Coordinates of C-alpha atoms and ligand atoms in Angstrom, one line a residue:
X1 CA -158.8 -2.0 -12.4
X2 CA -160.5 -5.2 -11.5
X3 CA -160.3 -6.7 -14.9
X4 CA -156.5 -6.3 -15.1
X5 CA -153.9 -9.0 -14.2
X6 CA -152.6 -9.3 -10.7
X7 CA -149.1 -8.0 -11.6
X8 CA -150.6 -4.9 -13.2
X9 CA -152.7 -4.2 -10.2
X10 CA -149.7 -4.7 -7.9
X11 CA -147.9 -1.8 -9.7
X12 CA -150.8 0.5 -10.6
X13 CA -153.8 -0.4 -8.4
X14 CA -155.2 2.3 -6.2
X15 CA -152.7 4.9 -7.3
X16 CA -153.8 8.5 -7.0
X17 CA -151.6 11.1 -8.3
X18 CA -151.3 14.7 -7.0
X19 CA -151.2 17.7 -9.3
X20 CA -147.4 17.1 -9.8
X21 CA -148.0 13.8 -11.5
X22 CA -145.3 12.0 -9.5
X23 CA -144.3 8.4 -10.6
X24 CA -143.8 7.0 -7.3
X25 CA -146.7 7.2 -4.9
X26 CA -146.6 10.2 -2.7
X27 CA -146.2 10.0 1.1
X28 CA -148.7 12.4 2.6
X29 CA -146.8 12.6 5.9
X30 CA -149.6 14.7 7.6
X31 CA -151.8 13.9 10.5
X32 CA -154.4 16.7 9.6
X33 CA -156.0 18.4 6.7
X34 CA -156.9 22.1 6.2
X35 CA -160.4 23.0 5.2
X36 CA -161.4 25.8 2.7
X37 CA -164.0 27.1 5.1
X38 CA -165.7 26.5 8.3
X39 CA -168.7 25.2 6.3
X40 CA -166.5 22.7 4.6
X41 CA -165.2 21.4 8.0
X42 CA -168.7 21.1 9.3
X43 CA -169.9 19.3 6.2
X44 CA -166.9 16.8 6.3
X45 CA -167.5 16.0 10.0
X46 CA -171.2 15.2 9.2
X47 CA -170.3 12.9 6.3
X48 CA -166.8 12.7 4.7
X49 CA -167.1 11.7 1.1
X50 CA -164.6 9.6 -0.9
X51 CA -161.1 11.3 -0.9
X52 CA -162.2 13.7 1.8
X53 CA -159.9 13.4 4.9
X54 CA -160.1 14.6 8.5
X55 CA -157.4 13.1 10.6
X56 CA -154.8 10.5 9.8
X57 CA -156.2 8.1 12.5
X58 CA -159.4 8.1 10.4
X59 CA -157.8 7.9 7.0
X60 CA -154.9 9.3 4.9
X61 CA -154.4 9.5 1.0
X62 CA -151.2 7.2 1.1
X63 CA -153.0 4.7 3.4
X64 CA -156.0 4.7 1.2
X65 CA -153.8 3.8 -1.8
X66 CA -152.4 0.9 0.0
X67 CA -155.9 -0.2 1.1
X68 CA -157.2 0.0 -2.5
X69 CA -154.2 -1.9 -4.0
X70 CA -154.3 -4.8 -1.4
X71 CA -158.1 -5.1 -1.8
X72 CA -157.7 -5.4 -5.6
X73 CA -155.0 -8.1 -5.2
X74 CA -157.1 -10.1 -2.6
X75 CA -160.3 -9.8 -4.5
X76 CA -162.0 -8.1 -1.5
X77 CA -164.5 -5.2 -1.6
X78 CA -162.5 -3.1 0.9
X79 CA -159.6 -2.9 3.3
X80 CA -158.6 -1.2 6.5
X81 CA -154.8 -0.9 7.1
X82 CA -153.5 -1.3 10.6
X83 CA -150.4 -0.5 12.6
X84 CA -149.3 -4.2 12.8
X85 CA -150.6 -7.6 12.1
X86 CA -151.8 -7.9 15.7
X87 CA -153.8 -4.7 15.4
X88 CA -155.5 -6.4 12.4
X89 CA -156.3 -9.6 14.2
X90 CA -157.5 -7.7 17.4
X91 CA -159.5 -5.2 15.2
X92 CA -161.2 -7.8 13.0
X93 CA -162.3 -9.8 16.2
X94 CA -163.0 -7.2 18.8
X95 CA -164.8 -4.8 16.5
X96 CA -167.6 -7.6 15.9
X97 CA -167.6 -9.3 19.2
X98 CA -169.6 -8.5 22.4
X99 CA -170.1 -10.2 25.8
X100 CA -172.1 -13.4 25.5
X101 CA -170.7 -14.3 22.0
X102 CA -168.9 -17.5 21.2
X103 CA -165.7 -17.9 19.1
X104 CA -164.4 -21.2 17.7
X105 CA -160.7 -21.1 16.9
X106 CA -157.9 -23.5 15.8
X107 CA -155.6 -24.2 18.6
X108 CA -152.4 -23.8 16.5
X109 CA -152.0 -20.0 16.5
X110 CA -149.3 -17.4 16.4
X111 CA -148.5 -16.6 20.1
X112 CA -150.0 -13.1 20.2
X113 CA -153.1 -14.4 18.4
X114 CA -153.4 -17.1 21.1
X115 CA -153.1 -14.4 23.8
X116 CA -156.0 -12.4 22.3
X117 CA -158.3 -15.5 22.2
X118 CA -157.2 -17.2 25.4
X119 CA -156.6 -14.2 27.7
X120 CA -158.3 -11.0 26.4
X121 CA -161.6 -12.0 24.9
X122 CA -162.7 -14.2 27.9
X123 CA -162.1 -11.1 30.1
X124 CA -164.9 -9.4 28.3
X125 CA -167.3 -12.2 28.4
X126 CA -166.5 -13.8 25.1
X127 CA -166.4 -17.6 25.2
X128 CA -163.6 -19.2 23.1
X129 CA -163.5 -22.8 22.1
X130 CA -160.4 -24.3 20.7
X131 CA -160.3 -27.2 18.1
X132 CA -157.8 -29.1 16.1
X133 CA -157.9 -27.0 12.9
X134 CA -157.3 -29.8 10.5
X135 CA -160.3 -31.9 11.9
X136 CA -163.5 -30.8 10.4
X137 CA -165.5 -33.1 12.7
X138 CA -164.2 -31.0 15.7
X139 CA -165.2 -27.8 13.9
X140 CA -168.7 -29.2 13.3
X141 CA -169.1 -30.2 16.9
X142 CA -167.9 -26.9 18.3
X143 CA -170.1 -24.9 15.9
X144 CA -173.2 -26.9 16.5
X145 CA -174.4 -24.8 19.5
X146 CA -174.0 -21.6 17.4
X147 CA -171.0 -19.2 17.3
X148 CA -170.5 -15.6 16.3
X149 CA -167.1 -16.0 14.6
X150 CA -164.4 -18.5 13.7
X151 CA -160.7 -17.7 13.6
X152 CA -157.8 -19.7 12.3
X153 CA -154.5 -19.5 10.4
X154 CA -155.0 -21.0 7.0
X155 CA -151.4 -22.4 7.3
X156 CA -150.3 -22.9 10.8
X157 CA -147.0 -21.6 12.2
X158 CA -144.6 -23.4 12.4
X159 CA -146.0 -26.9 11.4
X160 CA -147.5 -25.6 8.1
X161 CA -150.7 -27.7 8.8
X162 CA -153.4 -26.4 6.5
X163 CA -157.0 -25.6 7.6
X164 CA -159.6 -26.3 4.9
X165 CA -161.0 -22.8 4.4
X166 CA -164.0 -24.0 2.2
X167 CA -164.9 -26.8 4.6
X168 CA -164.7 -24.7 7.8
X169 CA -166.6 -21.8 6.1
X170 CA -169.5 -24.1 5.1
X171 CA -169.9 -25.3 8.7
X172 CA -169.5 -21.7 10.1
X173 CA -172.0 -20.1 7.8
X174 CA -174.5 -22.9 8.6
X175 CA -174.1 -22.0 12.3
X176 CA -174.4 -18.2 11.4
X177 CA -170.7 -17.4 12.2
X178 CA -168.3 -15.1 10.4
X179 CA -165.1 -16.6 9.2
X180 CA -161.9 -14.7 9.9
X181 CA -158.8 -16.1 8.4
X182 CA -155.2 -15.1 9.3
X183 CA -153.6 -15.8 6.0
X184 CA -150.0 -14.7 6.5
X185 CA -148.4 -18.0 5.6
X186 CA -150.6 -18.5 2.5
X187 CA -149.6 -15.0 1.3
X188 CA -151.8 -12.6 -0.8
X189 CA -150.1 -14.2 -3.9
X190 CA -151.7 -17.8 -3.4
X191 CA -154.7 -16.8 -1.3
X192 CA -158.2 -17.3 -2.7
X193 CA -159.7 -17.2 0.8
X194 CA -162.6 -14.9 0.0
X195 CA -163.7 -17.0 -2.9
X196 CA -163.4 -20.0 -0.6
X197 CA -165.7 -18.5 1.9
X198 CA -163.7 -16.2 4.3
X199 CA -165.7 -13.2 5.4
X200 CA -162.6 -11.4 6.5
X201 CA -158.9 -11.9 5.8
X202 CA -156.1 -10.5 8.0
X203 CA -152.5 -10.1 7.1
X204 CA -149.4 -9.0 9.0
X205 CA -148.0 -6.9 6.3
X206 CA -144.7 -7.0 8.3
X207 CA -144.1 -10.3 6.6
X208 CA -144.3 -10.8 2.8
X209 CA -146.0 -7.5 2.0
X210 CA -143.1 -5.4 3.2
X211 CA -140.8 -8.4 2.5
X212 CA -137.7 -6.5 3.4
X213 CA -137.8 -6.3 7.1
X214 CA -138.4 -2.6 7.4
X215 CA -141.7 -1.9 9.1
X216 CA -144.6 -3.3 11.1
X217 CA -148.1 -3.2 9.4
X218 CA -151.3 -5.1 8.9
X219 CA -154.5 -5.1 7.0
X220 CA -158.1 -6.4 7.4
X221 CA -160.0 -7.2 4.2
X222 CA -163.7 -7.9 3.8
X223 CA -167.0 -6.6 2.5
X224 CA -167.4 -2.9 2.3
X225 CA -170.2 -3.2 4.9
X226 CA -167.9 -5.1 7.4
X227 CA -164.9 -2.9 6.8
X228 CA -166.6 0.5 6.9
X229 CA -169.5 -0.2 9.4
X230 CA -167.7 -2.6 11.8
X231 CA -164.0 -2.4 11.6
X232 CA -163.4 1.3 10.7
X233 CA -165.4 2.8 13.7
X234 CA -163.4 0.5 16.1
X235 CA -160.0 1.1 14.5
X236 CA -160.3 4.8 14.1
X237 CA -161.4 5.4 17.7
X238 CA -158.9 3.0 19.3
X239 CA -155.7 4.1 17.5
X240 CA -154.4 1.1 15.6
X241 CA -154.4 2.7 12.2
X242 CA -151.4 2.5 9.8
X243 CA -149.0 5.5 9.5
X244 CA -148.6 7.2 6.1
X245 CA -144.9 6.3 5.9
X246 CA -145.6 2.6 6.6
X247 CA -148.3 2.7 3.9
X248 CA -145.8 4.0 1.5
X249 CA -143.4 1.1 2.3
X250 CA -146.2 -1.4 2.0
X251 CA -147.4 0.1 -1.4
X252 CA -143.8 -0.4 -2.7
X253 CA -143.8 -3.8 -1.2
X254 CA -146.9 -4.8 -3.1
X255 CA -145.3 -3.8 -6.4
X256 CA -142.7 -6.7 -6.0
X257 CA -144.7 -9.0 -3.8
X258 CA -145.5 -11.6 -6.5
X259 CA -142.1 -11.6 -7.9
X260 CA -140.5 -12.2 -4.5
X261 CA -143.0 -14.8 -3.2
X262 CA -142.7 -16.9 -6.3
X263 CA -139.0 -16.9 -6.2
X264 CA -139.0 -17.6 -2.5
X265 CA -141.5 -20.5 -3.1
X266 CA -139.4 -22.0 -5.8
X267 CA -136.3 -22.0 -3.5
X268 CA -138.4 -23.4 -0.6
X269 CA -139.5 -26.2 -2.8
X270 CA -135.8 -27.0 -3.7
X271 CA -134.8 -26.8 0.0
X272 CA -137.7 -29.1 1.1
X273 CA -136.5 -31.6 -1.5
X274 CA -132.8 -31.3 -0.6
X275 CA -133.3 -31.8 3.2
X276 CA -135.9 -34.6 2.7
X277 CA -132.9 -36.9 1.8
X278 CA -130.5 -35.9 4.6
X279 CA -129.7 -38.5 7.3
X280 CA -130.0 -35.9 10.1
X281 CA -133.6 -34.9 9.1
X282 CA -136.3 -37.0 10.6
X283 CA -139.4 -35.1 9.3
X284 CA -140.0 -32.4 6.6
X285 CA -143.3 -30.4 6.5
X286 CA -143.8 -28.5 3.3
X287 CA -147.2 -28.5 1.6
X288 CA -145.5 -28.3 -1.8
X289 CA -144.1 -31.8 -1.4
X290 CA -145.9 -34.7 -3.0
X291 CA -145.3 -36.6 0.2
X292 CA -147.2 -34.0 2.3
X293 CA -150.2 -35.5 4.0
X294 CA -152.4 -32.6 3.0
X295 CA -151.1 -32.3 -0.6
X296 CA -154.7 -32.6 -2.1
X297 CA -155.9 -29.7 0.1
X298 CA -152.8 -27.6 -0.8
X299 CA -153.7 -28.3 -4.5
X300 CA -157.3 -27.0 -4.0
X301 CA -156.6 -24.2 -1.6
X302 CA -153.3 -22.7 -2.8
X303 CA -153.1 -23.9 -6.4
X304 CA -150.5 -26.4 -5.5
X305 CA -148.0 -23.8 -4.1
X306 CA -146.2 -24.7 -0.9
X307 CA -145.4 -21.3 0.3
X308 CA -142.2 -19.6 1.4
X309 CA -141.7 -21.5 4.8
X310 CA -140.2 -25.0 5.2
X311 CA -140.3 -26.7 8.6
X312 CA -138.0 -29.8 9.4
X313 CA -137.0 -31.8 12.4
X314 CA -133.4 -32.5 13.1
X315 CA -132.5 -35.6 14.9
X316 CA -131.0 -34.9 18.4
X317 CA -133.5 -32.3 19.8
X318 CA -132.4 -28.8 20.9
X319 CA -128.7 -29.5 21.0
X320 CA -128.7 -30.6 17.4
X321 CA -131.0 -27.8 16.3
X322 CA -128.7 -25.3 17.9
X323 CA -125.6 -26.7 16.2
X324 CA -127.4 -26.5 12.9
X325 CA -128.4 -22.8 13.4
X326 CA -124.9 -21.9 14.6
X327 CA -123.2 -23.5 11.6
X328 CA -125.3 -21.5 9.0
X329 CA -123.2 -19.1 7.1
X330 CA -125.7 -17.3 4.8
X331 CA -129.1 -18.0 6.5
X332 CA -129.6 -15.8 9.5
X333 CA -131.0 -16.6 12.9
X334 CA -134.0 -14.5 13.6
X335 CA -137.8 -14.8 14.1
X336 CA -139.3 -12.7 11.2
X337 CA -140.6 -14.4 8.1
X338 CA -141.4 -13.5 4.5
X339 CA -138.3 -11.4 4.4
X340 CA -135.9 -11.2 1.4
X341 CA -133.2 -12.7 3.6
X342 CA -133.5 -16.4 4.6
X343 CA -134.1 -16.8 8.3
X344 CA -133.9 -19.9 10.6
X345 CA -136.0 -20.0 13.7
X346 CA -136.0 -22.5 16.6
X347 CA -139.6 -22.3 17.6
X348 CA -139.4 -24.2 20.8
X349 CA -137.0 -21.7 22.5
X350 CA -138.2 -18.5 20.8
X351 CA -141.6 -17.9 19.2
X352 CA -143.3 -20.8 21.1
X353 CA -141.1 -20.6 24.4
X354 CA -144.1 -19.3 26.3
X355 CA -146.1 -22.6 25.8
X356 CA -145.7 -25.6 28.2
X357 CA -143.8 -28.6 26.8
X358 CA -147.1 -30.5 26.7
X359 CA -148.7 -27.7 24.6
X360 CA -145.8 -27.7 22.2
X361 CA -145.9 -31.4 21.8
X362 CA -149.7 -31.2 21.1
X363 CA -149.0 -28.7 18.3
X364 CA -146.1 -30.8 16.8
X365 CA -143.4 -28.4 17.9
X366 CA -140.5 -30.7 19.0
X367 CA -137.1 -29.6 20.3
X368 CA -135.5 -30.5 17.0
X369 CA -137.9 -28.5 14.9
X370 CA -136.5 -25.7 12.7
X371 CA -138.6 -23.2 10.8
X372 CA -137.0 -21.8 7.7
X373 CA -138.4 -18.7 6.1
X374 CA -136.9 -18.7 2.6
X375 CA -135.7 -15.4 1.1
X376 CA -134.6 -14.4 -2.4
X377 CA -130.9 -15.3 -2.4
X378 CA -129.6 -17.7 -5.1
X379 CA -131.3 -21.1 -4.5
X380 CA -128.1 -23.1 -4.9
X381 CA -126.4 -21.0 -2.2
X382 CA -129.2 -21.6 0.2
X383 CA -129.3 -25.3 -0.5
X384 CA -125.5 -25.6 0.0
X385 CA -125.6 -23.5 3.2
X386 CA -128.4 -25.6 4.8
X387 CA -126.8 -29.0 3.7
X388 CA -123.3 -27.9 5.1
X389 CA -125.0 -26.8 8.4
X390 CA -126.9 -30.2 8.5
X391 CA -123.5 -32.1 7.9
X392 CA -122.1 -30.0 10.9
X393 CA -124.8 -31.4 13.2
Ligands
PLP1 C1 -146.4 -12.1 12.5 C2 -147.8 -12.7 12.6 C3 -148.9 -12.0 13.2 C4 -148.6 -10.7 13.9 O1 -148.1 -9.7 13.0 P1 -147.3 -8.4 13.5 O2 -147.2 -7.6 12.3 O3 -146.0 -8.9 14.1 O4 -148.1 -7.7 14.5 C5 -150.1 -12.6 13.3 N1 -150.3 -13.8 12.7 C6 -149.3 -14.5 12.0 C7 -149.7 -15.8 11.5 C8 -148.1 -14.0 12.0 O5 -147.1 -14.7 11.4

């Protein structure tokens, strides 16, 4: 399958049909598997071959189809599917780390990722050093004394600041560190993270891969050696595996992923342009805009795509931001992203509420900041709704 186009792989990659020849991928909603004989059970416990299953926490045919398909799309050797995006982040890091190791991480992180790095890892003797992800000099200085791993979001939430995967990977590899990239905002459609030097890529499949707000899921991608020797033993014994039903939802999500994400990105670009000219908007952050300070990096890293999220600052702080949200008629107020439905989030009072005002200021999260996850509705309806809500501010 590797020589086929991405959209062909998205529909056919990894499919294994049962004896019934079903068109749509089968959901093997089973936790266990019956053996033909006691000898077969014994042999499978000694060494399970490909397509030989023992227990759904270890592996399941529907989950394996999802893992094969997403690995093909990402250009990774292998993948392990997880119960959520956080199970993927935790699994990728904890499976490889031990007491005494050092991790260098970007400071701008999804709240739960920050919790793992700031609260959990240090409890077990792992030192974590935070840097400004966009500043290669800080990465270089922090990596100089050696590190086991680096972790960052390639496009930070909610400011959409990019981290240079290739640049950080060069520094990390020179220091002997593995590069783990949380690539949710870049999406599997625009990601070339493995080719750019990432050793492991993690996704919250809850976002664009499902893309229709139904299920939590995640995936860790990397070399076969890393996935099967490091990640799998940790995940299968600690219980963060993906359920077969979720894997089926995610498999169907992958079929339409590229169509949805390209439509969402086109609308996000139109919205970024439209709000840029509005008198109530003081700042627009969208890597697809020519005015974006990291436009050259976006060209190199994402083929010029700006992604499906637009962040912008409304003049007048929290009060103005709330007036904007409450005036929206089509766009919904929520905190998911990557969904078919367009979602407005006020990060300062929701996703980033836990941070101190100083921490928020340091990350560029002002009280007037709105994060817009753009869906697949008609572009002109979205632009009109957002402009009327801005006028209502
Ligand atoms: C949502 C998200 C996660 C966590 O994923 P869940 O599926 O909610 O566990 C991790 N990182 C980023 C960047 C996210 O957006």
